[in-house]
Amino acid sequence: MHRLIVPSNVAAQDDPVHDALGYRFTVRAHHPDVRSHLMVLFAGLSAVGHAEVDPLELDATDARLSDRLVALMRRINIAAVGAAAGSLLLHAGAVARPDGGSAILCGQSGSGKTTLSVRLAESGLYYLTDEAVSLSPVTLRLRPFRKPAVVKAGAQQLLCHLRPQLDAAADGTWLVPPNAFDTTPTPDRPLLPRLLVFPTFTPGAGCAVEPLSEADAAYLLGKESSRLGEVQGGALPALARLARRAPAYRLVHGDADLAVRAVRSLLAAA
Amino acid sequence: MTPHVRVSRGRRFELVEMVEMVEMDGGYLFYDGTDLRLLAGQAAQVYARVDDVATADGIADSLAAEFPDQAPQVRADVLSFLQSLADSGLVGVLTPLPEAGYARAGGVGSVRDGDLTLLVNLDDGQRRALSPSGLRIWELACERGYASVIVAALQQEYPDAPPSLAAEVQVLLDDLVDQGFLLRGGHEPAGTAPSAL
């Protein structure tokens, strides 16, 4: 069999259930090594209960396992975004302090979100996600999406110590489980935004931080949002609420260590 | 009239309710269900002056007055930007207000005194001194002129007139009406007022 299939809506009792922003799924694999690998990859997405679970299956095919896993992750991301419709969905990474105060790192692909999210987690902050931040449009509470970090080729030199056992996918991507870089206990308080950072990675640049107006922040958040038209209560009120709640900064960096230090400093002061 | 502005100088603009808008520190954010737009800085200052009443010229004049050294360029930029706001649907364009005409009040005489001209209301003794420019405005108003026509004539006679000319003309006309030297009379739609010259 050479496909990723989705059979009827019945999960086996022993398949762990995962939750990705409200999309609940299990992944079945027949090979025990693959099953173990899946458990490690998705350990950050554990869920309770078995209602409305989408059973996915990862069959053995000629394709590389890493390629099949990347395809699986892409499918889960899409389903997660769909399940979170109505929330304020940002193309962003996020980390949190022990008190739940969170920094949202918002930017386009290549801006350094994943590298910053992972390095900040390694420095002692709680990893929330590296790609998709979901917030309640009213309370602004963040919903964690502790998916495997998707480390692209450009970031692998900085994160070489996290190289997975599996070979990289055909596009050079690594999937790195959260427990490889985050050992911080889960915050016991609600996760609320306290800092907005819009990073841009520029090779050779040091680290420059520039405060942004609320209007600029709301605009940049909106430009990096998914399904803006479906936000409950309206897109603009939610964006305005978030921009007024947390101070915002543009961060131009070419050095991850300096960038991590800057974000930690800003979050500590927020 | 600025050539690149399709609308008349008296054209007013209104805020469009179909577009979702929020005012924030630093500007205005718009969302029409598809596109997100931000007006910040000077663009926000222009938008902030759109209030169903202010004309394109009035908005341009008020902002140009803040930058006297660059007034003509600021004025042109503001008029152009207002047009782009209208083109993009962020503001609507209202038909011009009807414009009141002016006429000399009865019982008003004038006496020349050097550079000044003294208006005298023979009925109540009210007096008002006019400078040479004020006298010219008075003369144009007495010929049953309209404010827009008066301003147009003055801009032709004085190409270096300040950006605030329209506003200053209106202030003097209002004063002369209040003091009984002028009557404010019948209405014509702006843009159709007969030439006073």
Coordinates of C-alpha atoms in Angstrom, one line a residue:
Chain A
M1 CA 0.0 0.0 0.0
H2 CA 1.4 3.4 -0.9
R3 CA -0.9 6.0 0.6
L4 CA -1.8 7.9 3.7
I5 CA -5.4 6.7 4.4
V6 CA -8.2 8.0 6.6
P7 CA -10.6 5.2 7.4
S8 CA -13.9 5.4 9.2
N9 CA -14.2 7.4 12.4
V10 CA -13.3 4.7 14.8
A11 CA -10.1 4.8 16.9
A12 CA -8.5 1.7 18.4
Q13 CA -8.5 1.6 22.2
D14 CA -4.7 1.6 22.5
D15 CA -4.0 4.4 20.0
P16 CA -3.0 7.5 21.9
V17 CA -5.3 10.5 21.1
H18 CA -3.7 13.7 20.1
D19 CA -5.2 17.2 20.0
A20 CA -4.1 19.9 17.6
L21 CA -6.1 23.1 18.4
G22 CA -9.3 21.0 18.7
Y23 CA -8.5 18.6 15.9
R24 CA -8.4 15.2 17.6
F25 CA -6.6 12.4 15.9
T26 CA -4.8 9.2 16.3
V27 CA -2.0 7.9 14.1
R28 CA -1.6 4.2 13.6
A29 CA 1.5 2.6 12.2
H30 CA 2.2 -1.1 12.0
H31 CA 6.0 -1.1 12.5
P32 CA 6.8 -0.8 16.2
D33 CA 9.8 1.5 15.6
V34 CA 7.6 3.9 13.7
R35 CA 4.9 3.7 16.4
S36 CA 7.6 4.7 19.0
H37 CA 8.8 7.5 16.8
L38 CA 5.2 8.8 16.4
M39 CA 4.6 8.7 20.2
V40 CA 7.7 10.8 20.7
L41 CA 6.9 13.3 18.0
F42 CA 3.3 13.9 19.2
A43 CA 3.9 13.7 22.9
G44 CA 3.2 17.4 23.2
L45 CA -0.2 17.0 21.7
S46 CA -1.8 14.6 24.2
A47 CA -5.5 14.7 24.7
V48 CA -8.0 13.0 26.9
G49 CA -11.2 11.3 25.8
H50 CA -12.0 9.6 22.5
A51 CA -14.9 11.6 21.1
E52 CA -14.7 12.7 17.5
V53 CA -11.3 11.3 16.8
D54 CA -9.9 11.2 13.3
P55 CA -7.9 8.0 12.9
L56 CA -4.9 8.5 10.6
E57 CA -2.8 5.7 9.4
L58 CA 0.9 5.8 8.4
D59 CA 1.4 2.8 6.2
A60 CA 4.7 1.5 5.0
T61 CA 5.5 2.8 1.5
D62 CA 8.5 3.3 -0.7
A63 CA 8.7 6.9 0.4
R64 CA 11.1 7.9 3.1
L65 CA 9.6 7.8 6.6
S66 CA 10.7 11.4 7.1
D67 CA 8.8 12.5 3.9
R68 CA 5.7 10.7 5.1
L69 CA 5.9 12.3 8.5
V70 CA 6.3 15.8 6.9
A71 CA 3.3 15.1 4.8
L72 CA 1.4 13.9 7.9
M73 CA 2.4 17.0 9.8
R74 CA 1.2 19.2 7.0
R75 CA -2.2 17.4 7.0
I76 CA -2.5 17.8 10.7
N77 CA -1.6 21.5 10.5
I78 CA -4.3 22.1 7.9
A79 CA -6.9 20.2 10.0
A80 CA -5.8 22.1 13.1
V81 CA -6.3 25.5 11.5
G82 CA -9.7 24.3 10.3
A83 CA -10.7 23.2 13.8
A84 CA -9.6 26.5 15.3
A85 CA -11.8 28.6 12.9
G86 CA -13.4 31.4 14.9
S87 CA -10.2 32.0 16.9
L88 CA -7.6 34.6 16.1
L89 CA -5.1 32.4 14.2
L90 CA -1.6 33.8 13.8
H91 CA 1.3 32.6 11.7
A92 CA 3.6 32.8 14.8
G93 CA 5.6 30.9 17.4
A94 CA 5.1 31.4 21.1
V95 CA 6.7 30.7 24.4
A96 CA 5.5 31.4 27.9
R97 CA 6.8 32.4 31.4
P98 CA 6.0 30.3 34.4
D99 CA 3.2 32.7 35.2
G100 CA 1.6 32.2 31.8
G101 CA 2.7 35.5 30.3
S102 CA 3.5 34.7 26.7
A103 CA 5.6 36.2 23.9
I104 CA 4.2 35.8 20.4
L105 CA 6.7 35.8 17.6
C106 CA 4.9 36.7 14.5
G107 CA 6.3 36.7 11.0
Q108 CA 6.6 35.2 7.6
S109 CA 8.4 32.0 6.7
G110 CA 12.2 32.6 7.0
S111 CA 11.8 35.3 9.7
G112 CA 13.3 33.0 12.3
K113 CA 10.2 32.1 14.3
T114 CA 11.1 28.4 14.7
T115 CA 14.7 29.1 15.7
L116 CA 13.7 31.7 18.2
S117 CA 10.9 29.6 19.6
V118 CA 13.2 26.6 20.1
R119 CA 16.1 28.6 21.5
L120 CA 13.8 30.5 23.9
A121 CA 12.4 27.1 25.0
E122 CA 16.0 25.9 25.6
S123 CA 16.6 29.0 27.7
G124 CA 13.9 28.0 30.1
L125 CA 10.6 29.3 28.6
Y126 CA 7.7 27.0 28.0
Y127 CA 7.3 26.1 24.3
L128 CA 3.8 26.7 23.0
T129 CA 4.3 26.4 19.3
D130 CA 6.6 27.3 16.4
E131 CA 4.0 28.0 13.6
A132 CA 0.4 28.5 14.6
V133 CA -0.8 30.6 17.6
S134 CA -4.5 30.3 18.4
L135 CA -6.1 32.9 20.7
S136 CA -9.6 33.4 21.9
P137 CA -10.7 36.6 20.2
V138 CA -12.4 37.8 23.4
T139 CA -10.2 36.6 26.3
L140 CA -7.0 36.4 24.3
R141 CA -6.1 33.2 26.0
L142 CA -3.6 31.2 24.0
R143 CA -4.2 27.6 23.2
P144 CA -0.9 25.6 23.1
F145 CA -0.1 23.7 19.9
R146 CA 3.0 21.8 21.0
K147 CA 3.7 20.2 17.7
P148 CA 7.1 19.1 16.5
A149 CA 9.2 22.0 15.5
V150 CA 9.7 22.1 11.8
V151 CA 13.4 23.0 11.3
K152 CA 14.2 24.0 7.8
A153 CA 17.6 23.7 6.2
G154 CA 18.5 27.3 6.9
A155 CA 18.2 26.9 10.7
Q156 CA 19.8 23.6 11.1
Q157 CA 23.3 24.9 11.6
L158 CA 22.2 26.8 14.7
L159 CA 20.1 23.8 15.9
C160 CA 22.5 21.1 14.9
H161 CA 22.4 19.6 18.4
L162 CA 18.7 18.8 17.8
R163 CA 19.3 16.7 14.7
P164 CA 16.8 13.9 14.7
Q165 CA 17.7 10.3 14.2
L166 CA 15.7 10.1 11.0
D167 CA 17.3 11.5 7.9
A168 CA 15.9 14.9 6.8
A169 CA 12.9 14.9 4.5
A170 CA 13.5 15.5 0.8
D171 CA 13.0 19.2 1.3
G172 CA 15.7 19.2 4.0
T173 CA 13.2 19.6 6.9
W174 CA 13.7 18.1 10.3
L175 CA 10.8 17.3 12.6
V176 CA 12.0 17.8 16.2
P177 CA 9.8 16.8 19.1
P178 CA 9.3 19.4 21.9
N179 CA 10.8 17.2 24.6
A180 CA 14.1 17.4 22.7
F181 CA 14.4 21.1 23.5
D182 CA 11.8 21.9 26.2
T183 CA 11.9 20.5 29.7
T184 CA 10.1 23.5 31.3
P185 CA 7.0 22.6 33.4
T186 CA 3.6 23.6 32.1
P187 CA 2.6 27.0 33.5
D188 CA -0.2 26.6 36.0
R189 CA -1.8 29.9 35.1
P190 CA -3.8 30.9 31.9
L191 CA -1.6 31.7 28.9
L192 CA -2.1 35.3 28.0
P193 CA -0.1 37.5 25.6
R194 CA 2.3 39.9 27.2
L195 CA 4.6 40.6 24.3
L196 CA 4.4 40.8 20.6
V197 CA 7.6 40.5 18.5
F198 CA 7.8 40.7 14.8
P199 CA 11.2 39.2 13.9
T200 CA 13.1 39.5 10.7
F201 CA 16.3 37.5 10.1
T202 CA 19.0 39.4 8.3
P203 CA 22.3 37.7 8.0
G204 CA 25.1 39.8 9.4
A205 CA 22.8 42.1 11.3
G206 CA 23.3 42.4 15.0
C207 CA 20.1 42.8 16.9
A208 CA 17.9 45.9 16.6
V209 CA 14.6 46.4 18.5
E210 CA 12.1 49.0 17.5
P211 CA 8.8 49.7 19.4
L212 CA 5.7 49.7 17.2
S213 CA 2.5 51.6 17.6
E214 CA -0.7 49.8 18.4
A215 CA -2.0 50.4 14.9
D216 CA 1.2 49.1 13.3
A217 CA 1.1 46.0 15.5
A218 CA -2.6 45.3 14.8
Y219 CA -1.9 45.6 11.1
L220 CA 1.1 43.3 11.1
L221 CA -0.8 40.8 13.2
G222 CA -3.6 40.9 10.7
K223 CA -1.3 40.4 7.8
E224 CA 0.0 37.2 9.4
S225 CA -3.5 35.8 10.3
S226 CA -5.4 32.9 8.8
R227 CA -9.2 33.0 8.3
L228 CA -9.5 36.6 9.5
G229 CA -13.0 36.8 8.2
E230 CA -14.2 34.0 10.5
V231 CA -13.0 35.5 13.7
Q232 CA -15.8 35.5 16.2
G233 CA -16.9 39.0 17.0
G234 CA -15.0 40.5 14.1
A235 CA -11.4 40.6 13.0
L236 CA -10.6 44.2 13.9
P237 CA -11.9 44.1 17.5
A238 CA -9.8 41.0 18.1
L239 CA -6.7 42.5 16.5
A240 CA -7.2 45.8 18.3
R241 CA -7.7 44.1 21.6
L242 CA -4.5 42.1 21.2
A243 CA -2.4 45.1 20.0
R244 CA -3.6 47.1 23.0
R245 CA -3.0 44.3 25.5
A246 CA 0.7 43.6 24.7
P247 CA 3.5 45.9 23.7
A248 CA 4.9 45.2 20.3
Y249 CA 8.4 45.4 18.8
R250 CA 10.1 44.8 15.5
L251 CA 13.2 42.7 15.9
V252 CA 15.8 42.7 13.2
H253 CA 18.5 40.2 14.0
G254 CA 21.3 38.1 12.5
D255 CA 22.4 36.5 15.7
A256 CA 20.0 34.1 17.4
D257 CA 21.7 34.5 20.8
L258 CA 21.3 38.2 20.8
A259 CA 17.7 37.9 19.6
V260 CA 16.9 35.4 22.4
R261 CA 18.4 37.7 25.0
A262 CA 16.4 40.6 23.6
V263 CA 13.1 38.7 23.7
R264 CA 13.8 37.4 27.2
S265 CA 14.5 41.0 28.4
L266 CA 11.4 42.4 26.7
L267 CA 9.2 39.6 28.2
A268 CA 10.6 40.0 31.6
A269 CA 9.7 43.7 31.5
A270 CA 6.3 43.1 30.0
Chain B
M1 CA -8.9 73.6 -9.4
T2 CA -6.1 71.1 -9.0
P3 CA -6.1 69.2 -12.3
H4 CA -5.5 65.8 -10.9
V5 CA -8.5 65.9 -8.6
R6 CA -11.6 64.8 -10.4
V7 CA -13.9 66.3 -7.9
S8 CA -14.8 69.9 -7.5
R9 CA -13.1 72.0 -4.9
G10 CA -16.2 72.1 -2.8
R11 CA -16.6 68.3 -2.8
R12 CA -17.1 66.9 0.7
F13 CA -16.3 63.4 1.9
E14 CA -18.1 61.1 4.2
L15 CA -16.9 58.1 6.2
V16 CA -18.0 54.8 4.6
E17 CA -19.9 52.6 7.1
M18 CA -19.6 49.4 5.0
V19 CA -15.9 49.2 5.8
E20 CA -15.0 48.0 9.3
M21 CA -12.7 50.5 10.9
V22 CA -11.0 50.8 14.2
E23 CA -9.1 53.9 15.5
M24 CA -6.0 53.1 17.3
D25 CA -3.0 54.8 18.8
G26 CA -1.0 55.5 15.6
G27 CA -3.7 55.3 13.0
Y28 CA -6.8 53.7 11.5
L29 CA -7.1 50.0 10.6
F30 CA -9.7 49.0 8.0
Y31 CA -11.0 45.6 7.0
D32 CA -13.5 45.0 4.2
G33 CA -13.7 41.2 4.6
T34 CA -10.8 40.6 2.3
D35 CA -8.1 43.3 2.6
L36 CA -6.6 44.8 5.7
R37 CA -5.4 48.4 5.4
L38 CA -3.6 50.8 7.7
L39 CA -3.6 54.6 7.6
A40 CA -0.9 56.0 9.8
G41 CA 1.1 59.2 10.1
Q42 CA 0.0 62.0 7.7
A43 CA -2.4 59.7 6.0
A44 CA -4.2 59.3 9.3
Q45 CA -4.3 63.1 9.7
V46 CA -6.0 63.4 6.4
Y47 CA -8.6 60.7 7.2
A48 CA -9.2 62.2 10.6
R49 CA -10.4 65.4 9.0
V50 CA -13.1 63.7 6.9
D51 CA -16.3 64.6 8.7
D52 CA -19.1 65.0 6.1
V53 CA -18.6 68.8 6.3
A54 CA -15.1 69.7 5.5
T55 CA -14.4 70.1 1.8
A56 CA -11.3 68.8 0.0
D57 CA -9.9 72.3 -0.2
G58 CA -10.6 72.9 3.5
I59 CA -8.8 69.7 4.5
A60 CA -5.9 70.5 2.3
D61 CA -5.7 74.1 3.5
S62 CA -5.7 73.1 7.2
L63 CA -2.9 70.6 6.7
A64 CA -0.9 72.9 4.4
A65 CA -1.1 75.6 7.1
E66 CA 0.9 73.3 9.4
F67 CA 3.7 73.2 6.9
P68 CA 4.0 76.8 5.5
D69 CA 7.3 76.2 3.8
Q70 CA 5.9 73.3 1.8
A71 CA 2.3 74.4 1.6
P72 CA 1.7 74.0 -2.2
Q73 CA 3.2 70.5 -2.2
V74 CA 1.3 69.4 1.0
R75 CA -1.9 70.8 -0.5
A76 CA -1.4 68.9 -3.7
D77 CA -0.5 65.7 -1.9
V78 CA -3.5 65.9 0.4
L79 CA -5.9 66.4 -2.5
S80 CA -4.4 63.5 -4.3
F81 CA -4.6 61.3 -1.3
L82 CA -8.3 62.2 -0.7
Q83 CA -9.0 61.1 -4.3
S84 CA -7.2 57.8 -3.6
L85 CA -9.3 57.3 -0.5
A86 CA -12.4 57.9 -2.5
D87 CA -11.2 55.6 -5.3
S88 CA -10.4 52.8 -2.7
G89 CA -13.8 53.1 -1.1
L90 CA -12.6 54.2 2.3
V91 CA -14.5 57.5 2.0
G92 CA -17.5 58.4 0.1
V93 CA -18.0 61.5 -2.0
L94 CA -20.9 63.8 -1.1
T95 CA -22.5 66.3 -3.5
P96 CA -21.5 69.8 -2.7
L97 CA -23.5 71.8 -0.2
P98 CA -25.7 74.6 -1.6
E99 CA -23.7 77.8 -1.4
A100 CA -25.2 81.1 -0.1
G101 CA -24.9 84.2 -2.2
Y102 CA -24.0 87.6 -0.7
A103 CA -25.4 91.1 -1.3
R104 CA -24.7 94.5 0.0
A105 CA -27.1 95.4 2.9
G106 CA -29.2 98.5 2.5
G107 CA -28.0 101.7 4.1
V108 CA -24.3 100.9 3.9
G109 CA -21.8 103.5 2.7
S110 CA -18.1 103.6 2.4
V111 CA -15.4 106.2 2.8
R112 CA -11.8 105.9 1.7
D113 CA -9.2 106.9 4.2
G114 CA -5.7 106.4 2.9
D115 CA -5.1 102.7 2.4
L116 CA -8.1 101.8 4.4
T117 CA -11.8 101.9 3.4
L118 CA -14.3 102.5 6.1
L119 CA -17.7 100.9 5.8
V120 CA -20.4 102.7 7.7
N121 CA -23.9 101.4 8.4
L122 CA -26.0 104.6 8.2
D123 CA -28.8 102.9 10.1
D124 CA -27.0 101.9 13.3
G125 CA -23.6 103.7 12.9
Q126 CA -21.7 100.4 12.8
R127 CA -18.3 100.9 11.3
R128 CA -15.7 98.5 9.9
A129 CA -12.3 99.3 8.4
L130 CA -11.2 97.2 5.5
S131 CA -7.7 96.7 4.2
P132 CA -7.1 96.8 0.4
S133 CA -7.6 93.0 0.3
G134 CA -10.6 93.2 2.5
L135 CA -12.0 95.9 0.2
R136 CA -11.6 93.6 -2.8
I137 CA -13.5 90.8 -1.0
W138 CA -16.3 93.3 -0.1
E139 CA -16.5 94.5 -3.8
L140 CA -16.7 90.9 -5.1
A141 CA -19.3 90.0 -2.5
C142 CA -21.5 93.1 -3.3
E143 CA -21.7 92.0 -6.9
R144 CA -23.8 89.1 -5.7
G145 CA -20.9 86.8 -5.5
Y146 CA -20.5 83.4 -3.9
A147 CA -17.6 82.5 -1.7
S148 CA -16.2 80.0 -4.2
V149 CA -16.4 82.5 -7.0
I150 CA -14.8 85.2 -4.7
V151 CA -11.9 82.9 -3.9
A152 CA -11.5 81.8 -7.5
A153 CA -11.3 85.5 -8.6
L154 CA -8.8 86.3 -5.9
Q155 CA -6.6 83.4 -6.8
Q156 CA -6.5 84.6 -10.3
E157 CA -5.6 88.2 -9.2
Y158 CA -3.1 87.0 -6.6
P159 CA -1.4 83.8 -7.7
D160 CA 0.7 83.9 -4.5
A161 CA -2.3 83.9 -2.2
P162 CA -1.8 81.7 0.9
P163 CA -3.3 78.3 1.2
S164 CA -5.6 79.6 3.9
L165 CA -7.3 82.1 1.5
A166 CA -10.7 80.3 1.3
A167 CA -10.9 80.1 5.1
E168 CA -9.9 83.8 5.5
V169 CA -12.4 84.9 3.0
Q170 CA -15.1 83.0 4.7
V171 CA -14.2 84.5 8.1
L172 CA -14.4 88.1 6.7
L173 CA -17.7 87.3 4.9
D174 CA -19.2 85.9 8.1
D175 CA -18.0 89.0 10.1
L176 CA -19.5 91.4 7.5
V177 CA -22.8 89.5 7.7
D178 CA -22.8 89.5 11.5
Q179 CA -22.1 93.3 11.5
G180 CA -24.9 94.0 9.1
F181 CA -22.8 95.1 6.1
L182 CA -23.7 92.1 3.9
L183 CA -26.7 90.0 3.5
R184 CA -26.5 86.2 3.0
G185 CA -29.2 85.3 0.6
G186 CA -30.5 82.7 -1.9
H187 CA -28.8 79.4 -2.6
E188 CA -27.2 77.9 -5.7
P189 CA -25.5 74.6 -5.9
A190 CA -21.8 75.0 -5.5
G191 CA -20.1 74.9 -8.9
T192 CA -23.0 76.5 -10.7
A193 CA -22.7 80.0 -9.1
P194 CA -22.5 82.8 -11.7
S195 CA -19.3 84.5 -12.2
A196 CA -19.1 87.8 -10.2
L197 CA -16.8 89.4 -12.7

